[in-house]
JSON list of C-alpha atoms in Angstrom, two decimals:
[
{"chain": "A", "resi": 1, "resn": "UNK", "atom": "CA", "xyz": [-79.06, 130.96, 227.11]},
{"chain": "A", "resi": 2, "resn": "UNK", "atom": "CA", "xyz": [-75.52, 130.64, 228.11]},
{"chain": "A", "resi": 3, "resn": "UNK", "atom": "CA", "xyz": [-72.85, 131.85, 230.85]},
{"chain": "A", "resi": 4, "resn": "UNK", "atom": "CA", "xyz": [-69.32, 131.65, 230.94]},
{"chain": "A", "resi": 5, "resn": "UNK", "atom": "CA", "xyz": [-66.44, 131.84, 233.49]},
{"chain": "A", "resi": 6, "resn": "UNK", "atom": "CA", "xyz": [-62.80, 132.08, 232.97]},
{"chain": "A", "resi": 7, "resn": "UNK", "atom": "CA", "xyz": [-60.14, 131.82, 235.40]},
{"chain": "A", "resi": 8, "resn": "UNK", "atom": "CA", "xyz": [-56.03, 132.50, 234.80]},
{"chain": "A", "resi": 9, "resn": "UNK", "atom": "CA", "xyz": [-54.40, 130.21, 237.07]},
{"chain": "A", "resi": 10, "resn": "UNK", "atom": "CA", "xyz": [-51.36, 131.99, 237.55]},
{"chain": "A", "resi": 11, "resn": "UNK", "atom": "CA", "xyz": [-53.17, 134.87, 238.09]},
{"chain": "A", "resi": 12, "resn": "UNK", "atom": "CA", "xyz": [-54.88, 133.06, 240.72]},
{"chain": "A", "resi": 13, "resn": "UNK", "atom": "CA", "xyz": [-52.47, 131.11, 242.19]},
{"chain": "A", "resi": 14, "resn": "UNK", "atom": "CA", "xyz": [-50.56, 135.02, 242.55]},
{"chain": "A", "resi": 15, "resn": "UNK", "atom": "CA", "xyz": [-53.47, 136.66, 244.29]},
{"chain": "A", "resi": 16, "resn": "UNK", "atom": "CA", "xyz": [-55.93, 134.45, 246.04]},
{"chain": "A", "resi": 17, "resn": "UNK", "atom": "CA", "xyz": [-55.05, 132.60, 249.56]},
{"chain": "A", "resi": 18, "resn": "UNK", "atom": "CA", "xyz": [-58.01, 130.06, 249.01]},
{"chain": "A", "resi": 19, "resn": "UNK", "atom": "CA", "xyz": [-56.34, 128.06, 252.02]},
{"chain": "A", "resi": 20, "resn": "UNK", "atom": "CA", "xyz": [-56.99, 130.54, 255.01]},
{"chain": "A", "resi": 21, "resn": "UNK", "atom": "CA", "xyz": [-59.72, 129.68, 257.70]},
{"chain": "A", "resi": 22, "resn": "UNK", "atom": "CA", "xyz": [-63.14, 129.64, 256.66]},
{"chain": "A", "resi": 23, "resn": "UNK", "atom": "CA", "xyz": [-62.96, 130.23, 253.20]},
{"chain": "A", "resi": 24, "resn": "UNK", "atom": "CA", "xyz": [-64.13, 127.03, 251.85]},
{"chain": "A", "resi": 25, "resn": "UNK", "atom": "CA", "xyz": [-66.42, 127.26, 254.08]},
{"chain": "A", "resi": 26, "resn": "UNK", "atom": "CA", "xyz": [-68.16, 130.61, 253.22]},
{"chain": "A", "resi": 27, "resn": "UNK", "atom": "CA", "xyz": [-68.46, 129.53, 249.34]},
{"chain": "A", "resi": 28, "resn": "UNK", "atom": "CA", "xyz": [-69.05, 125.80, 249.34]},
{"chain": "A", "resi": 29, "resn": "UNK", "atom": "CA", "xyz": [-71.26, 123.37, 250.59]},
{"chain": "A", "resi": 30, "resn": "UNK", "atom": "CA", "xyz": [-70.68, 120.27, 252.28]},
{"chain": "A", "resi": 31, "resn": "UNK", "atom": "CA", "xyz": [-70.80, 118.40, 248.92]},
{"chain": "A", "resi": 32, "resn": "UNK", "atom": "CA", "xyz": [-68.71, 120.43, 247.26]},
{"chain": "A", "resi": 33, "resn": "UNK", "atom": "CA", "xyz": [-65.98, 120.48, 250.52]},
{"chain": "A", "resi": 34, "resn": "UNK", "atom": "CA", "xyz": [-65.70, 116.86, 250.04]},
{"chain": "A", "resi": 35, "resn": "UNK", "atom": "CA", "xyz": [-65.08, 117.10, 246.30]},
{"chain": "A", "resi": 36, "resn": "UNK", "atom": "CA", "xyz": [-62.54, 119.31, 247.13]},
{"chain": "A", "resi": 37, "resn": "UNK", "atom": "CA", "xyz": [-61.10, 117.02, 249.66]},
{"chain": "A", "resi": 38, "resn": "UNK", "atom": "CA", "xyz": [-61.08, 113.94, 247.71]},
{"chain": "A", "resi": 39, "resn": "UNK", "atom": "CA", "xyz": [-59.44, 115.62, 244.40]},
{"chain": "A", "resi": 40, "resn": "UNK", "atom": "CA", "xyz": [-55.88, 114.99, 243.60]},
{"chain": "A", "resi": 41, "resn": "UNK", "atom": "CA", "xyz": [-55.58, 118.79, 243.02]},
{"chain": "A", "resi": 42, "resn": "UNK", "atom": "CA", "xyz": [-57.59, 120.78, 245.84]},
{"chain": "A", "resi": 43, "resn": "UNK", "atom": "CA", "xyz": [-56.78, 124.00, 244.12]},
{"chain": "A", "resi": 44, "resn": "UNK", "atom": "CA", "xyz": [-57.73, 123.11, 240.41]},
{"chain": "A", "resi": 45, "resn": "UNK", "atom": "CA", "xyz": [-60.69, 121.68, 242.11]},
{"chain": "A", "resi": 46, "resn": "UNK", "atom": "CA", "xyz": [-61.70, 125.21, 244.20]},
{"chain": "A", "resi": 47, "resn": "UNK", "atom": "CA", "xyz": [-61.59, 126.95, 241.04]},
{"chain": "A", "resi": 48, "resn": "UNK", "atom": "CA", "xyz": [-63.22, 124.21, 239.29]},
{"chain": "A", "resi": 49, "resn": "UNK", "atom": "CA", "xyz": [-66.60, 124.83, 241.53]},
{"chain": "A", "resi": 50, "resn": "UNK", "atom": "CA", "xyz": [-66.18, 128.53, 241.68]},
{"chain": "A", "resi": 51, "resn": "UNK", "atom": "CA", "xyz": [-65.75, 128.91, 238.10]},
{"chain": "A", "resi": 52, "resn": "UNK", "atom": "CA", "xyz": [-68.94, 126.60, 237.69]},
{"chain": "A", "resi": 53, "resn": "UNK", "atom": "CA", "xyz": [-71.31, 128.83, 240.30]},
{"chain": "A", "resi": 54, "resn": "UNK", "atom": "CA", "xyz": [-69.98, 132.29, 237.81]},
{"chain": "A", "resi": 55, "resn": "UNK", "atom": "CA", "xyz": [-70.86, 131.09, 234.82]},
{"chain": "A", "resi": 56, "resn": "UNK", "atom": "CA", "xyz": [-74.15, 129.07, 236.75]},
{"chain": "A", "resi": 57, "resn": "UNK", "atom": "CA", "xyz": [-74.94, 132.86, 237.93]},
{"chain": "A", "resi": 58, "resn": "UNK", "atom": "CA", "xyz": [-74.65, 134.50, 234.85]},
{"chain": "A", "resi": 59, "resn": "UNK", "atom": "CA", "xyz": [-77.13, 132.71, 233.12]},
{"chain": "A", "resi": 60, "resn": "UNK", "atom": "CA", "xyz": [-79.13, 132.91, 236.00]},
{"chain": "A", "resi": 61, "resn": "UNK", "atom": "CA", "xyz": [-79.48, 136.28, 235.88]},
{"chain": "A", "resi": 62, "resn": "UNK", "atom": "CA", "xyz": [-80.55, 136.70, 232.25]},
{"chain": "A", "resi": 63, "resn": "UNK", "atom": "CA", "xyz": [-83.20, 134.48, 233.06]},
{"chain": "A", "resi": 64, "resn": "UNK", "atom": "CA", "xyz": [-84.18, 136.13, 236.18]},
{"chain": "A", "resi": 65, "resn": "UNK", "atom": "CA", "xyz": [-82.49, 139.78, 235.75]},
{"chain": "A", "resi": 66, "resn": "UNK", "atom": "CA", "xyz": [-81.20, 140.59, 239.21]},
{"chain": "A", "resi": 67, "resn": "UNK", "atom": "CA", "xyz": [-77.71, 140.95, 241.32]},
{"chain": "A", "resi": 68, "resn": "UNK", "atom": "CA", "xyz": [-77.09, 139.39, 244.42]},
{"chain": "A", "resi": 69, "resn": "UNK", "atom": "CA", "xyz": [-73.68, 137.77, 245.89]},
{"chain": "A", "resi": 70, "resn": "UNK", "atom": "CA", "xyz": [-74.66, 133.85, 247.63]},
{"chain": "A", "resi": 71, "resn": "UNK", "atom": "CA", "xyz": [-71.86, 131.40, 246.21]},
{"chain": "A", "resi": 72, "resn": "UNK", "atom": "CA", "xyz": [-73.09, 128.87, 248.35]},
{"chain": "A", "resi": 73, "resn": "UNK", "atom": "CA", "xyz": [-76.73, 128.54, 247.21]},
{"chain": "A", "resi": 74, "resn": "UNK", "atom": "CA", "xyz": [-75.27, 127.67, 243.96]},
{"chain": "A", "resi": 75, "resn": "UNK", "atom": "CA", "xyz": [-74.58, 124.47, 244.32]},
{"chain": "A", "resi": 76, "resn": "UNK", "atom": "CA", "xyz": [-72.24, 121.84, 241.89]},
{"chain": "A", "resi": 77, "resn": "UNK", "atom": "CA", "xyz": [-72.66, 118.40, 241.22]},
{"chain": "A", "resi": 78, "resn": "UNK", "atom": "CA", "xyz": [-69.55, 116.24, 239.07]},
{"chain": "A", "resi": 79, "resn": "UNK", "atom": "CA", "xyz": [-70.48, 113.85, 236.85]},
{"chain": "A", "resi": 80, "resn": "UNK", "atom": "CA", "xyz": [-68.06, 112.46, 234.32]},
{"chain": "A", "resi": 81, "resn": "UNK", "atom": "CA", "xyz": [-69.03, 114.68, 231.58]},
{"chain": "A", "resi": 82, "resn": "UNK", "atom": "CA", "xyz": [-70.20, 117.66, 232.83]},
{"chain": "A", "resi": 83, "resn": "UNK", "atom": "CA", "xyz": [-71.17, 119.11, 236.08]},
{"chain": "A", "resi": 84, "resn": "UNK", "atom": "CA", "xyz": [-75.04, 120.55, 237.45]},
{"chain": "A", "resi": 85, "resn": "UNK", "atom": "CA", "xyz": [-75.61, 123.69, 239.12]},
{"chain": "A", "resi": 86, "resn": "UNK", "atom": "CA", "xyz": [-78.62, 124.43, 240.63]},
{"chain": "A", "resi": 87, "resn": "UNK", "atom": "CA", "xyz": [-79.95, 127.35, 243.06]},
{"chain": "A", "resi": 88, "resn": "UNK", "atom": "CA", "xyz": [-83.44, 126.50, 244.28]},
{"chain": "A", "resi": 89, "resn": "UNK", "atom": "CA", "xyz": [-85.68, 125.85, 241.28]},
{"chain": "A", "resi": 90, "resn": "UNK", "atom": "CA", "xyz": [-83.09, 127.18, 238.55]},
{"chain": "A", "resi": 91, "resn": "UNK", "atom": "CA", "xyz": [-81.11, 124.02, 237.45]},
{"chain": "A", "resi": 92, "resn": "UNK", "atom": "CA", "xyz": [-78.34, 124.26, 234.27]},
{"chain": "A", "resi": 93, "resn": "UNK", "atom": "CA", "xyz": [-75.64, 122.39, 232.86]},
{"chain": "A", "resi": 94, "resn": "UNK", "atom": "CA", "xyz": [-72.14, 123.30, 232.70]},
{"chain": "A", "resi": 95, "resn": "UNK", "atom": "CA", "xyz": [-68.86, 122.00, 231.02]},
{"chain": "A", "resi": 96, "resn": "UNK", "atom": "CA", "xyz": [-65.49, 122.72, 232.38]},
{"chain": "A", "resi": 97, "resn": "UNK", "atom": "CA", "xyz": [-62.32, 123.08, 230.61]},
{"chain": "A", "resi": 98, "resn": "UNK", "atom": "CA", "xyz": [-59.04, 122.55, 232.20]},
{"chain": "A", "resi": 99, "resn": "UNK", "atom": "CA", "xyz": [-55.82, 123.44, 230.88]},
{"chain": "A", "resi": 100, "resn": "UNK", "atom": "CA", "xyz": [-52.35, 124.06, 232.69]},
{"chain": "A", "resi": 101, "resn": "UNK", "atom": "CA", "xyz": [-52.99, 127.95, 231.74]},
{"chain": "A", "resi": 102, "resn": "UNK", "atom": "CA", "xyz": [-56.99, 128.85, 232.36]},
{"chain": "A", "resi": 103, "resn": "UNK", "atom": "CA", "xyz": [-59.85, 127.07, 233.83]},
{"chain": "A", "resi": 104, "resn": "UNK", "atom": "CA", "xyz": [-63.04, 127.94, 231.29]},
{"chain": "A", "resi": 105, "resn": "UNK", "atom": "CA", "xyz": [-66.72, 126.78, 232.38]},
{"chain": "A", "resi": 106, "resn": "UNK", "atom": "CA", "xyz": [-70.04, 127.11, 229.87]},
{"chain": "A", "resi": 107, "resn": "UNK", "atom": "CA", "xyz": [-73.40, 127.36, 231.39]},
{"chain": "A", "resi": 108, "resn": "UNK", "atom": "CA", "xyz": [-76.10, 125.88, 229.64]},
{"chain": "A", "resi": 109, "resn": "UNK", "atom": "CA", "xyz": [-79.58, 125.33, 230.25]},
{"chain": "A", "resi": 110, "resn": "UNK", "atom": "CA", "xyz": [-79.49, 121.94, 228.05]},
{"chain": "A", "resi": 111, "resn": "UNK", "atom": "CA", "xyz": [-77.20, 120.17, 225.78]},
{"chain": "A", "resi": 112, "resn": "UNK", "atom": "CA", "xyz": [-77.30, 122.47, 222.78]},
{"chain": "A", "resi": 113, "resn": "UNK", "atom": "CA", "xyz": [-74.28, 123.89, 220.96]},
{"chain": "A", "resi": 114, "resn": "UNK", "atom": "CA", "xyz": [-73.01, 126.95, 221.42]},
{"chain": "A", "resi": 115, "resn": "UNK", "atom": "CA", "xyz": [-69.47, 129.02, 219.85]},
{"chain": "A", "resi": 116, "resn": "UNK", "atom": "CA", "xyz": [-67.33, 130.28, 222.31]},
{"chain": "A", "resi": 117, "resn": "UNK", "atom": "CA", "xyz": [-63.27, 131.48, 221.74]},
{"chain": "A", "resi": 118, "resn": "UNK", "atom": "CA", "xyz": [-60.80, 132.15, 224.25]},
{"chain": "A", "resi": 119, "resn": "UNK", "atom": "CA", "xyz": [-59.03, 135.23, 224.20]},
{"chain": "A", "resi": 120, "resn": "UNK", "atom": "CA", "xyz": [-54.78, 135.59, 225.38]},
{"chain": "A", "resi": 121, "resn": "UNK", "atom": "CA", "xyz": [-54.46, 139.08, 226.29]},
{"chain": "A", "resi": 122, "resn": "UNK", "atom": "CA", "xyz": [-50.79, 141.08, 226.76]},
{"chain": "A", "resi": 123, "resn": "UNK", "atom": "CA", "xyz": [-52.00, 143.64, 229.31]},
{"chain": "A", "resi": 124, "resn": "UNK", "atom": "CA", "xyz": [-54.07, 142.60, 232.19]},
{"chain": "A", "resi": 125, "resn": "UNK", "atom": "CA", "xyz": [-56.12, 146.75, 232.42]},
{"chain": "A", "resi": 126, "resn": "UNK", "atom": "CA", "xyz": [-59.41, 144.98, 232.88]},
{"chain": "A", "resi": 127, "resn": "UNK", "atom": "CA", "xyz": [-61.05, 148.26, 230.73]},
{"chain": "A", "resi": 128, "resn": "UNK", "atom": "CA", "xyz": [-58.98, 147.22, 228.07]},
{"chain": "A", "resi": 129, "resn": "UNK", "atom": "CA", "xyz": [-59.58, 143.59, 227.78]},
{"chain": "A", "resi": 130, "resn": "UNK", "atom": "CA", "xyz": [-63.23, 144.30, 228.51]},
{"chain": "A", "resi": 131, "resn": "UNK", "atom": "CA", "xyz": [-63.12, 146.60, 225.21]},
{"chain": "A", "resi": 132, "resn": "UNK", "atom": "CA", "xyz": [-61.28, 144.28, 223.33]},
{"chain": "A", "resi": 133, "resn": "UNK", "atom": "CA", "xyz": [-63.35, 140.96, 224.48]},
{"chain": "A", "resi": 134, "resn": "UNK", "atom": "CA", "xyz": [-66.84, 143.12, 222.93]},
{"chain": "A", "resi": 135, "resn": "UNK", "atom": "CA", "xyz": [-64.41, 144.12, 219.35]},
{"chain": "A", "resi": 136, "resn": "UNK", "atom": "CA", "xyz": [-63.63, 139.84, 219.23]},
{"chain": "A", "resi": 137, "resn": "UNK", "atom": "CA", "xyz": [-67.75, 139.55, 219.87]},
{"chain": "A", "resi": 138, "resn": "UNK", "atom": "CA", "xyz": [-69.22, 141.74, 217.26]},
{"chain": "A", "resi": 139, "resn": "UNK", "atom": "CA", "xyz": [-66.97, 140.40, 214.67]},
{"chain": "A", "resi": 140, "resn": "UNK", "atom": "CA", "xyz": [-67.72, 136.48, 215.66]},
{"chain": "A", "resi": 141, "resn": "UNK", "atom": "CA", "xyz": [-71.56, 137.34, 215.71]},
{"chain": "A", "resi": 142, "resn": "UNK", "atom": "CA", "xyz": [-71.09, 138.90, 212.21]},
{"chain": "A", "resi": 143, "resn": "UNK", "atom": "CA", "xyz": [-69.04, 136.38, 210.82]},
{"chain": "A", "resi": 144, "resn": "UNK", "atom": "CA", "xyz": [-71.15, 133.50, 212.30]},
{"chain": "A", "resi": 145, "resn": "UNK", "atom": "CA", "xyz": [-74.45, 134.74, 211.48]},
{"chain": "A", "resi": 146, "resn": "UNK", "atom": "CA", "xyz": [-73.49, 136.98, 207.69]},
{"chain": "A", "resi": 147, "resn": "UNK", "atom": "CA", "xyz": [-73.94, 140.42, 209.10]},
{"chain": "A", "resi": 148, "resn": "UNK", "atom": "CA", "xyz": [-71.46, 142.99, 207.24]},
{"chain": "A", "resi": 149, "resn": "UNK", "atom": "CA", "xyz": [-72.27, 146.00, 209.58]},
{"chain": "A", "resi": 150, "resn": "UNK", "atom": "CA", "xyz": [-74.24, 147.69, 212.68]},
{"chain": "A", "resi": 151, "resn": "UNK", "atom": "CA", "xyz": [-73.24, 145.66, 214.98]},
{"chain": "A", "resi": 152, "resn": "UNK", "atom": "CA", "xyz": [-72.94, 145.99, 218.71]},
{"chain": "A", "resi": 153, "resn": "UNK", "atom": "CA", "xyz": [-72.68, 145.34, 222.41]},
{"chain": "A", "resi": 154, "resn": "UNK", "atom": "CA", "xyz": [-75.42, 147.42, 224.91]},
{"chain": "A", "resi": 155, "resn": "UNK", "atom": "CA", "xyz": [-75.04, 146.22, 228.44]},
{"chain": "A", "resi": 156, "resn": "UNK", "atom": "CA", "xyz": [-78.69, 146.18, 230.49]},
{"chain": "A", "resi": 157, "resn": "UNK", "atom": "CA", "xyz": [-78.31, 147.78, 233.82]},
{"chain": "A", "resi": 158, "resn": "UNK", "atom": "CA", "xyz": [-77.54, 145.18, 235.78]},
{"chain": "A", "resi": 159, "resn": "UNK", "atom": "CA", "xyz": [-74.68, 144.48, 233.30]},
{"chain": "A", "resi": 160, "resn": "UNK", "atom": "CA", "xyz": [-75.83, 141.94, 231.32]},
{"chain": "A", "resi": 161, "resn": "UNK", "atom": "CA", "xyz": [-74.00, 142.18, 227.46]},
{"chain": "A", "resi": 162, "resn": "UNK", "atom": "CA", "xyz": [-76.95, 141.96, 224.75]},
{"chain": "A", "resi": 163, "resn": "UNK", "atom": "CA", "xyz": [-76.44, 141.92, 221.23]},
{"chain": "A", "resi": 164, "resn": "UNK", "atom": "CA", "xyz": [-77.83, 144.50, 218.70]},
{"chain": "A", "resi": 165, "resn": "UNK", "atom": "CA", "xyz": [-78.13, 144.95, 214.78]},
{"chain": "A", "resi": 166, "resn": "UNK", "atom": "CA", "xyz": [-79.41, 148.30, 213.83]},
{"chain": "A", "resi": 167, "resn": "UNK", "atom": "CA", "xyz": [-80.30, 149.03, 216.88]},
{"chain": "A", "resi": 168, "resn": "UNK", "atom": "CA", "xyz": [-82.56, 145.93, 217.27]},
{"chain": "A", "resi": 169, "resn": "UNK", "atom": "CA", "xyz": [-82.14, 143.17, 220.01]},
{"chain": "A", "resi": 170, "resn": "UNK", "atom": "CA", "xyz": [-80.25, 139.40, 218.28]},
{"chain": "A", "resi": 171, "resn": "UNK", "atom": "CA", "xyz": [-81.93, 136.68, 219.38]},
{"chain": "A", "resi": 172, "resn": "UNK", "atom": "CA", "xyz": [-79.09, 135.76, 220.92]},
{"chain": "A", "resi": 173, "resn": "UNK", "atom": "CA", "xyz": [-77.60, 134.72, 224.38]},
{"chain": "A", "resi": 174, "resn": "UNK", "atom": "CA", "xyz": [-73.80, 136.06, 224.96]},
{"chain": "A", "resi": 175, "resn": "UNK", "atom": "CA", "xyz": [-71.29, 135.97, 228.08]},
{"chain": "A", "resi": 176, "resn": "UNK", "atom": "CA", "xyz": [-68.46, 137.18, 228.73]},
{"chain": "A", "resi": 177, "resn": "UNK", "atom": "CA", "xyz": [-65.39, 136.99, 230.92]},
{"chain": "A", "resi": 178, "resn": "UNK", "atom": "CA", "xyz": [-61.81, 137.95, 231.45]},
{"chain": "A", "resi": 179, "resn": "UNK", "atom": "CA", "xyz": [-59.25, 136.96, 234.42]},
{"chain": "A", "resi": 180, "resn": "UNK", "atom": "CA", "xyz": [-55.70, 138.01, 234.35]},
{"chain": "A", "resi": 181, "resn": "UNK", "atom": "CA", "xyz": [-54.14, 137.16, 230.44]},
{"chain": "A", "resi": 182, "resn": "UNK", "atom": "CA", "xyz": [-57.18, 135.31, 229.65]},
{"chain": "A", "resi": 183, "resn": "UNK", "atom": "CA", "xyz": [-60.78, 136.12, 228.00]},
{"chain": "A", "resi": 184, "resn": "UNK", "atom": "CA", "xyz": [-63.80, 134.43, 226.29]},
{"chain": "A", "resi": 185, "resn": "UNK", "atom": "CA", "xyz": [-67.14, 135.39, 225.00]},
{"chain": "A", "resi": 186, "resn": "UNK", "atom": "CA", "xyz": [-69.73, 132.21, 224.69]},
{"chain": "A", "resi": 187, "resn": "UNK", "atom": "CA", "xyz": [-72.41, 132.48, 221.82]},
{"chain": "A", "resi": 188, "resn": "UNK", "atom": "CA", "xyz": [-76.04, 130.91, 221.81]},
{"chain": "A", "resi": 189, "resn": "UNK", "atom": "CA", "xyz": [-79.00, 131.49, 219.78]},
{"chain": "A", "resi": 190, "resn": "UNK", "atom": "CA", "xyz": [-82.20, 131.98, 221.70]},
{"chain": "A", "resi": 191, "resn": "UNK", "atom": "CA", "xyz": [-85.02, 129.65, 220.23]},
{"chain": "A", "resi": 192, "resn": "UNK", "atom": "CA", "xyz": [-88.78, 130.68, 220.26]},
{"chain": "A", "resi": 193, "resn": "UNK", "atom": "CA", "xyz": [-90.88, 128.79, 222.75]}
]
């Protein structure tokens, strides 16, 4: 299973006033707060965490299909290789990427490898780069796994994507997300139990 969480930081620095009362304090916990306080970059580090609890939540709810908005019951824990999130008995793994243009976070529920690309959009219509994100998916899941047609995207109801090949479920995991000129879709196969 995977999740994944993109964030443009122009984009963000352009539209979001992360500094005004209370905010930090309605998303994070304690733990997190003092992360934030002790970075050398409070901003990278907000989106850090929030990126982290998105991509956290979106493999959450494959697992356990359902929509709900808590930020804070998601909570992050640093390391130096990779960061935790956990949200009461769900626990999963999640590596960050930081560049000067996008902050990217994978969710993972262990260490295995999973394909992932990022996408640079022109226009910022999220309709458009939602389309355009699923047309970069199907022909990455073909490629990778030698399928030459009949491939698509169904979303379940509460808007998970799923993978199909005539018209039968992958055994596959897929996010995706888009933020301002920025998208990715993340890749994992789902192994029997």
């Amino acid at each position: 299973m995977v999740g994944t969480d993109i964030i443009d930081i122009e984009e963000t620095k352009r539209t979001t006033h992360w500094q005004r009362p209370r905010f930090l304090e309605k998303l994070f916990t304690p733990q997190e707060r003092r992360y934030i306080e002790d970075s050398n970059d409070a901003f990278s580090m907000v989106w850090q965490l929030w990126s982290m609890k998105e991509s956290a939540y979106k493999l959450y709810t494959q697992l356990y299909p359902s929509r709900f908005y808590n930020p804070k019951q998601f909570e992050c824990m640093l390391n130096a290789s990779h960061g935790n999130v956990v949200y009461k008995t769900f626990g999963c793994i999640v590596k960050t990427k930081k560049t000067k243009q996008y902050i990217l976070s994978e969710a993972r529920l262990n260490h295995h490898k999973i394909s992932s690309k990022i996408i640079i959009f022109e226009n910022t219509n999220r309709k458009t780069q939602s389309e355009a994100t699923r047309v970069m998916l199907v022909k990455q899941v073909s490629k990778q796994f030698g399928y030459t047609s009949n491939v698509s995207v169904k979303t379940s109801k509460l808007g998970v994507p799923l993978i199909y090949h005539n018209s039968e479920p992958l055994q596959l995991s897929v996010a995706i997300s888009h933020h301002g000129h920025y998208g990715t879709f993340a890749i994992s196969e789902l192994k029997p139990c």
